[in-house]
Short mmCIF file of C-alpha atoms in Angstrom, two decimals:
data_model
loop_
_atom_site.label_atom_id
_atom_site.label_comp_id
_atom_site.label_asym_id
_atom_site.label_seq_id
_atom_site.Cartn_x
_atom_site.Cartn_y
_atom_site.Cartn_z
CA UNK A 20 78.99 63.67 181.63
CA UNK A 21 79.52 63.35 177.83
CA UNK A 22 82.84 61.60 178.27
CA UNK A 23 81.14 59.09 180.74
CA UNK A 24 78.29 58.49 178.36
CA UNK A 25 80.76 57.82 175.52
CA UNK A 26 82.80 55.41 177.51
CA UNK A 27 79.57 53.54 178.42
CA UNK A 28 78.66 53.53 174.77
CA UNK A 29 75.36 55.27 175.71
CA UNK A 30 72.68 56.05 173.06
CA UNK A 31 72.21 59.36 174.69
CA UNK A 32 75.07 60.89 172.56
CA UNK A 33 75.76 60.60 168.87
CA UNK A 34 77.64 57.67 167.57
CA UNK A 35 80.24 60.02 165.86
CA UNK A 36 80.84 61.91 169.25
CA UNK A 37 81.20 58.62 171.09
CA UNK A 38 83.74 57.12 168.65
CA UNK A 39 85.80 60.33 168.76
CA UNK A 40 85.95 60.35 172.62
CA UNK A 41 86.71 56.63 172.88
CA UNK A 42 89.46 57.14 170.30
CA UNK A 43 91.08 59.82 172.36
CA UNK A 44 90.72 57.74 175.51
CA UNK A 45 92.47 54.86 174.00
CA UNK A 46 95.18 57.10 172.50
CA UNK A 47 95.94 58.47 175.97
CA UNK A 48 95.87 55.05 177.58
CA UNK A 49 92.74 55.51 179.70
CA UNK A 50 91.71 52.63 181.90
CA UNK A 51 88.69 52.57 184.27
CA UNK A 52 89.63 53.11 187.98
CA UNK A 53 87.56 50.80 190.21
CA UNK A 54 88.32 52.90 193.21
CA UNK A 55 86.81 56.01 191.65
CA UNK A 56 83.76 53.95 190.59
CA UNK A 57 83.26 52.84 194.06
CA UNK A 58 83.58 56.47 195.21
CA UNK A 59 81.18 57.77 192.67
CA UNK A 60 78.71 55.07 193.53
CA UNK A 61 78.87 56.11 197.30
CA UNK A 62 78.22 59.72 196.43
CA UNK A 63 75.31 58.76 194.22
CA UNK A 64 73.63 56.67 196.92
CA UNK A 65 73.85 59.62 199.21
CA UNK A 66 71.52 61.76 196.95
CA UNK A 67 67.95 61.28 195.98
CA UNK A 68 67.61 58.10 193.78
CA UNK A 69 66.84 58.57 190.16
CA UNK A 70 66.81 56.20 187.28
CA UNK A 71 69.95 56.35 185.24
CA UNK A 72 68.76 54.06 182.27
CA UNK A 73 66.04 51.71 181.36
CA UNK A 74 66.26 48.00 180.95
CA UNK A 75 63.69 46.05 178.97
CA UNK A 76 62.42 42.50 179.39
CA UNK A 77 61.63 40.82 176.00
CA UNK A 78 58.99 38.11 175.45
CA UNK A 79 57.76 36.56 172.25
CA UNK A 80 54.05 35.96 172.61
CA UNK A 81 51.00 35.82 170.37
CA UNK A 82 50.53 39.50 169.18
CA UNK A 83 46.85 39.14 168.99
CA UNK A 84 46.55 38.43 172.65
CA UNK A 85 47.32 40.45 175.88
CA UNK A 86 50.77 40.12 177.20
CA UNK A 87 50.51 37.40 179.83
CA UNK A 88 53.33 35.74 181.87
CA UNK A 89 52.96 32.37 183.61
CA UNK A 90 54.30 31.91 187.19
CA UNK A 91 57.92 31.19 186.29
CA UNK A 92 58.70 34.09 183.93
CA UNK A 93 56.59 36.49 186.05
CA UNK A 94 58.67 35.66 189.13
CA UNK A 95 61.86 36.33 187.02
CA UNK A 96 60.49 39.72 186.04
CA UNK A 97 59.60 40.48 189.73
CA UNK A 98 63.33 39.75 190.75
CA UNK A 99 64.52 41.86 187.77
CA UNK A 100 62.38 44.88 188.73
CA UNK A 101 63.55 44.69 192.38
CA UNK A 102 67.18 44.57 191.61
CA UNK A 103 67.04 47.05 188.79
CA UNK A 104 65.42 49.68 191.01
CA UNK A 105 68.16 49.01 193.61
CA UNK A 106 70.72 49.80 190.99
CA UNK A 107 68.97 52.81 189.61
CA UNK A 108 67.32 51.45 186.45
CA UNK A 109 63.75 51.80 185.27
CA UNK A 110 62.25 48.63 183.71
CA UNK A 111 60.06 48.01 180.64
CA UNK A 112 58.36 45.06 178.99
CA UNK A 113 57.86 44.58 175.29
CA UNK A 114 56.61 41.73 173.03
CA UNK A 115 58.84 41.10 170.13
CA UNK A 116 55.94 39.80 168.05
CA UNK A 117 54.19 43.17 168.33
CA UNK A 118 56.84 44.50 165.92
CA UNK A 119 56.94 42.93 162.43
CA UNK A 120 60.32 44.53 161.54
CA UNK A 121 63.75 44.89 163.10
CA UNK A 122 63.55 48.64 162.36
CA UNK A 123 60.29 49.09 164.31
CA UNK A 124 61.56 47.34 167.40
CA UNK A 125 64.88 49.23 167.28
CA UNK A 126 63.16 52.48 166.97
CA UNK A 127 60.97 51.82 169.95
CA UNK A 128 63.86 50.68 172.12
CA UNK A 129 66.01 53.64 171.39
CA UNK A 130 63.31 56.21 171.69
CA UNK A 131 62.50 54.72 175.17
CA UNK A 132 66.05 55.13 176.21
CA UNK A 133 66.61 51.54 176.74
CA UNK A 134 70.21 50.49 177.29
CA UNK A 135 69.94 46.84 178.28
CA UNK A 136 67.77 43.87 177.28
CA UNK A 137 66.69 40.67 179.12
CA UNK A 138 65.28 37.92 177.03
CA UNK A 139 62.65 36.18 179.10
CA UNK A 140 61.81 32.41 178.70
CA UNK A 141 60.67 31.57 175.15
CA UNK A 142 57.82 29.16 174.26
CA UNK A 143 59.75 27.74 171.36
CA UNK A 144 63.31 27.11 170.37
CA UNK A 145 64.18 30.45 168.65
CA UNK A 146 66.85 32.18 166.35
CA UNK A 147 66.48 35.96 167.02
CA UNK A 148 69.67 36.85 165.22
CA UNK A 149 67.63 39.17 162.71
CA UNK A 150 65.11 40.54 164.93
CA UNK A 151 67.05 43.23 166.74
CA UNK A 152 70.22 45.29 166.09
CA UNK A 153 71.84 43.58 168.92
CA UNK A 154 75.05 45.73 168.63
CA UNK A 155 73.16 48.70 170.07
CA UNK A 156 72.20 47.12 173.35
CA UNK A 157 73.84 45.13 176.23
CA UNK A 158 71.87 41.84 176.46
CA UNK A 159 71.49 38.99 178.94
CA UNK A 160 69.11 35.99 178.58
CA UNK A 161 67.30 33.86 181.12
CA UNK A 162 66.32 31.12 178.73
CA UNK A 163 68.04 28.12 177.02
CA UNK A 164 65.46 28.17 174.24
CA UNK A 165 67.27 31.05 172.50
CA UNK A 166 69.26 29.07 169.98
CA UNK A 167 70.97 32.18 168.45
CA UNK A 168 72.62 34.62 169.06
CA UNK A 169 74.33 33.40 172.19
CA UNK A 170 74.51 35.95 175.09
CA UNK A 171 75.59 35.94 178.67
CA UNK A 172 72.88 34.24 180.67
CA UNK A 173 71.50 33.54 184.14
CA UNK A 174 69.81 30.10 184.30
CA UNK A 175 68.54 27.37 186.74
CA UNK A 176 71.14 24.69 187.46
CA UNK A 177 69.03 22.03 185.88
CA UNK A 178 71.56 19.19 186.40
CA UNK A 179 71.92 19.92 190.14
CA UNK A 180 68.32 20.43 190.63
CA UNK A 181 67.34 17.04 189.30
CA UNK A 182 70.09 15.26 191.14
CA UNK A 183 68.97 17.05 194.31
CA UNK A 184 65.38 15.78 193.71
CA UNK A 185 66.66 12.26 193.22
CA UNK A 186 68.66 12.34 196.44
CA UNK A 187 65.69 13.58 198.44
CA UNK A 188 63.31 11.08 196.98
CA UNK A 189 65.69 8.24 197.81
CA UNK A 190 66.22 9.66 201.28
CA UNK A 191 62.45 9.39 201.77
CA UNK A 192 62.57 5.80 201.06
CA UNK A 193 61.13 5.66 197.35
CA UNK A 194 62.76 3.14 194.99
CA UNK A 195 60.56 2.98 191.83
CA UNK A 196 61.21 6.22 190.23
CA UNK A 197 60.43 7.46 186.67
CA UNK A 198 61.14 10.68 184.73
CA UNK A 199 58.89 12.17 182.13
CA UNK A 200 59.73 15.02 179.84
CA UNK A 201 58.56 16.15 176.44
CA UNK A 202 60.73 15.33 173.38
CA UNK A 203 61.51 18.85 172.51
CA UNK A 204 61.67 20.06 176.14
CA UNK A 205 65.07 18.57 176.56
CA UNK A 206 66.43 20.96 173.99
CA UNK A 207 65.08 23.90 176.06
CA UNK A 208 67.27 22.69 179.09
CA UNK A 209 70.08 21.57 177.00
CA UNK A 210 69.34 18.02 178.16
CA UNK A 211 70.61 18.70 181.65
CA UNK A 212 67.73 17.13 183.36
CA UNK A 213 68.16 13.95 181.35
CA UNK A 214 71.96 14.28 182.00
CA UNK A 215 71.29 14.31 185.76
CA UNK A 216 69.23 11.08 185.44
CA UNK A 217 71.95 9.50 183.24
CA UNK A 218 74.66 10.40 185.85
CA UNK A 219 72.53 8.80 188.49
CA UNK A 220 72.04 5.55 186.52
CA UNK A 221 75.72 5.39 185.46
CA UNK A 222 77.51 6.20 188.75
CA UNK A 223 75.19 5.11 191.55
CA UNK A 224 73.81 1.88 192.64
CA UNK A 225 70.08 0.78 192.13
CA UNK A 226 67.46 1.99 191.81
CA UNK A 227 67.70 2.77 188.02
CA UNK A 228 65.48 5.62 187.00
CA UNK A 229 63.53 5.05 183.76
CA UNK A 230 63.19 8.03 181.26
CA UNK A 231 60.08 8.68 179.18
CA UNK A 232 60.97 11.26 176.46
CA UNK A 233 58.40 11.24 173.64
CA UNK A 234 56.05 13.62 171.83
CA UNK A 235 52.80 14.25 173.60
CA UNK A 236 51.51 16.79 171.19
CA UNK A 237 48.15 15.10 170.52
CA UNK A 238 45.69 12.95 172.68
CA UNK A 239 46.56 9.98 170.44
CA UNK A 240 50.05 10.06 172.02
CA UNK A 241 48.92 9.71 175.52
CA UNK A 242 48.29 5.95 175.32
CA UNK A 243 52.02 5.37 175.02
CA UNK A 244 52.67 7.18 178.34
CA UNK A 245 49.71 5.45 180.13
CA UNK A 246 50.99 1.99 179.03
CA UNK A 247 54.58 2.94 180.21
CA UNK A 248 53.26 4.12 183.58
CA UNK A 249 51.04 0.98 183.97
CA UNK A 250 53.94 -1.40 183.11
CA UNK A 251 56.54 0.19 185.50
CA UNK A 252 54.10 0.97 188.37
CA UNK A 253 56.23 3.81 189.75
CA UNK A 254 55.94 5.15 193.28
CA UNK A 255 57.13 8.57 192.24
CA UNK A 256 57.46 10.29 188.85
CA UNK A 257 59.43 13.43 188.19
CA UNK A 258 57.40 15.14 185.42
CA UNK A 259 58.07 18.31 183.44
CA UNK A 260 56.60 20.52 181.99
CA UNK A 261 53.33 19.92 183.95
CA UNK A 262 51.69 22.99 182.52
CA UNK A 263 52.16 21.90 178.95
CA UNK A 264 50.39 18.49 179.02
CA UNK A 265 46.98 17.42 180.58
CA UNK A 266 48.81 15.05 182.99
CA UNK A 267 45.73 15.04 185.27
CA UNK A 268 43.66 13.56 182.43
CA UNK A 269 46.49 11.01 181.58
CA UNK A 270 47.04 9.92 185.32
CA UNK A 271 43.25 9.55 185.83
CA UNK A 272 43.24 6.69 183.36
CA UNK A 273 45.26 4.65 185.77
CA UNK A 274 43.64 2.95 188.75
CA UNK A 275 43.93 5.07 191.79
CA UNK A 276 46.30 2.67 193.63
CA UNK A 277 48.72 2.71 190.70
CA UNK A 278 48.91 6.49 190.25
CA UNK A 279 52.50 7.70 191.17
CA UNK A 280 53.27 10.80 193.31
CA UNK A 281 54.34 13.70 190.97
CA UNK A 282 57.44 15.72 191.55
CA UNK A 283 58.08 18.89 189.59
CA UNK A 284 61.33 20.63 188.57
CA UNK A 285 59.45 24.05 188.57
CA UNK A 286 57.72 24.39 192.01
CA UNK A 287 54.98 25.26 192.55
CA UNK A 288 53.10 23.56 189.90
CA UNK A 289 49.50 22.06 189.80
CA UNK A 290 49.42 18.23 190.58
CA UNK A 291 52.92 18.10 192.03
CA UNK A 292 53.18 17.38 195.82
CA UNK A 293 56.91 18.21 196.03
CA UNK A 294 59.80 19.40 193.83
CA UNK A 295 62.45 22.04 193.30
CA UNK A 296 61.76 25.77 193.38
CA UNK A 297 64.09 27.02 190.83
CA UNK A 298 63.90 30.52 192.65
CA UNK A 299 63.23 32.59 189.50
CA UNK A 300 63.42 35.76 191.45
CA UNK A 301 67.00 35.19 192.06
CA UNK A 302 67.57 34.41 188.35
CA UNK A 303 66.02 37.75 187.48
CA UNK A 304 68.29 39.53 190.00
CA UNK A 305 71.36 37.74 188.63
CA UNK A 306 70.48 38.73 185.06
CA UNK A 307 70.23 42.43 186.13
CA UNK A 308 73.50 42.36 187.95
CA UNK A 309 75.29 40.80 184.86
CA UNK A 310 73.64 43.46 182.62
CA UNK A 311 74.55 46.31 184.87
CA UNK A 312 78.23 45.30 184.55
CA UNK A 313 77.82 45.19 180.76
CA UNK A 314 76.22 48.63 180.63
CA UNK A 315 78.74 50.23 182.88
CA UNK A 316 81.65 48.79 180.87
CA UNK A 317 79.93 49.72 177.54
CA UNK A 318 79.82 46.11 176.41
CA UNK A 319 77.18 45.83 173.71
CA UNK A 320 76.28 43.33 171.07
CA UNK A 321 77.06 39.53 170.82
CA UNK A 322 79.86 38.52 173.22
CA UNK A 323 82.71 36.58 171.73
CA UNK A 324 82.65 33.96 174.58
CA UNK A 325 79.27 34.10 176.49
CA UNK A 326 79.19 32.83 180.05
CA UNK A 327 76.43 31.33 182.29
CA UNK A 328 75.58 32.04 185.82
CA UNK A 329 73.68 29.10 187.37
CA UNK A 330 71.34 29.46 190.27
CA UNK A 331 70.87 26.38 192.55
CA UNK A 332 67.19 25.64 193.30
CA UNK A 333 65.61 24.70 196.59
CA UNK A 334 63.85 21.43 197.41
CA UNK A 335 60.33 21.64 198.66
CA UNK A 336 59.09 18.61 200.32
CA UNK A 337 55.42 19.73 200.73
CA UNK A 338 53.22 16.56 200.98
CA UNK A 339 55.60 13.90 199.95
CA UNK A 340 55.54 11.33 202.72
CA UNK A 341 58.42 9.29 204.12
CA UNK A 342 58.40 5.68 203.78
CA UNK A 343 60.35 4.35 206.89
CA UNK A 344 60.22 0.63 205.77
CA UNK A 345 62.25 1.44 202.65
CA UNK A 346 64.75 3.93 204.18
CA UNK A 347 67.77 1.83 203.56
CA UNK A 348 67.30 1.87 199.62
CA UNK A 349 68.33 5.52 199.31
CA UNK A 350 71.48 5.13 201.47
CA UNK A 351 73.73 3.75 198.95
CA UNK A 352 76.69 5.80 197.79
CA UNK A 353 78.60 3.01 195.93
CA UNK A 354 79.80 3.51 192.35
CA UNK A 355 78.59 1.57 189.31
CA UNK A 356 81.35 2.84 187.25
CA UNK A 357 82.93 0.37 184.74
CA UNK A 358 86.64 0.76 183.74
#
């Protein structure tokens, strides 16, 4: 058991003992045997299930308030918990902002026997390099808002999701389409939504999709968006994030007949009548599967070359209606590429 724990770089044995055992293993040319691992897994699944370690979901919320998760991160956590239990892990949840120092959060994580971390979606672009001793844990992230350090990740396929939405909207016959996002929100998705719109505008025939990407931090900013909507008279608008801006208040300032249908990239969302379900439960499950591999291989700390697993979302039509008389508009597949 001690040898196994040492090879997995577990915190259950001392660092000195672990280093000594790993040095001996390397000297003798030890390599993991996947066949033996498969056999051991088979034997373990025949016995009564028991947790082999704990993985912890990390958030960074206001420390003065209770821990609350909106629909998207909570669905990720549900998927995490389900897959973790299937693999024999217990799960925990900690708020980074409850711990003023790195030493405090490190002590709690180690005392709770936590081997792996999953960083849940963050409200702001963040650098957490000095918040945790990352070299003591295996870590996966499910957010693009973590600017540093860079870890292996499980994320929505934002580019594919927005192009999927465009295709579905065109198929239904709509031709006057707009896209709204916050100025800083593009950084959170690495501008993959805007990239999908730009790809459509560059390589497909009409209709061109117009993009609004400005700050809407204050009510004084809303007039700019209202003017843009009124000028373009869109039939459909892809808008995100619908939970961060009072879009209902903004759209209510337009005449009823000029209010566009709203599509979301994070279904279900208030106001939207259709959109893409990013399937956050699957993102949570994928994160745990990546994390399990890291823990079993004893890979801790910041990876030299992080990789990303992307999860394709599912289009949900809901109440978006077909427009038969405009059906031909969305059929074009011609290229607009200029060489």
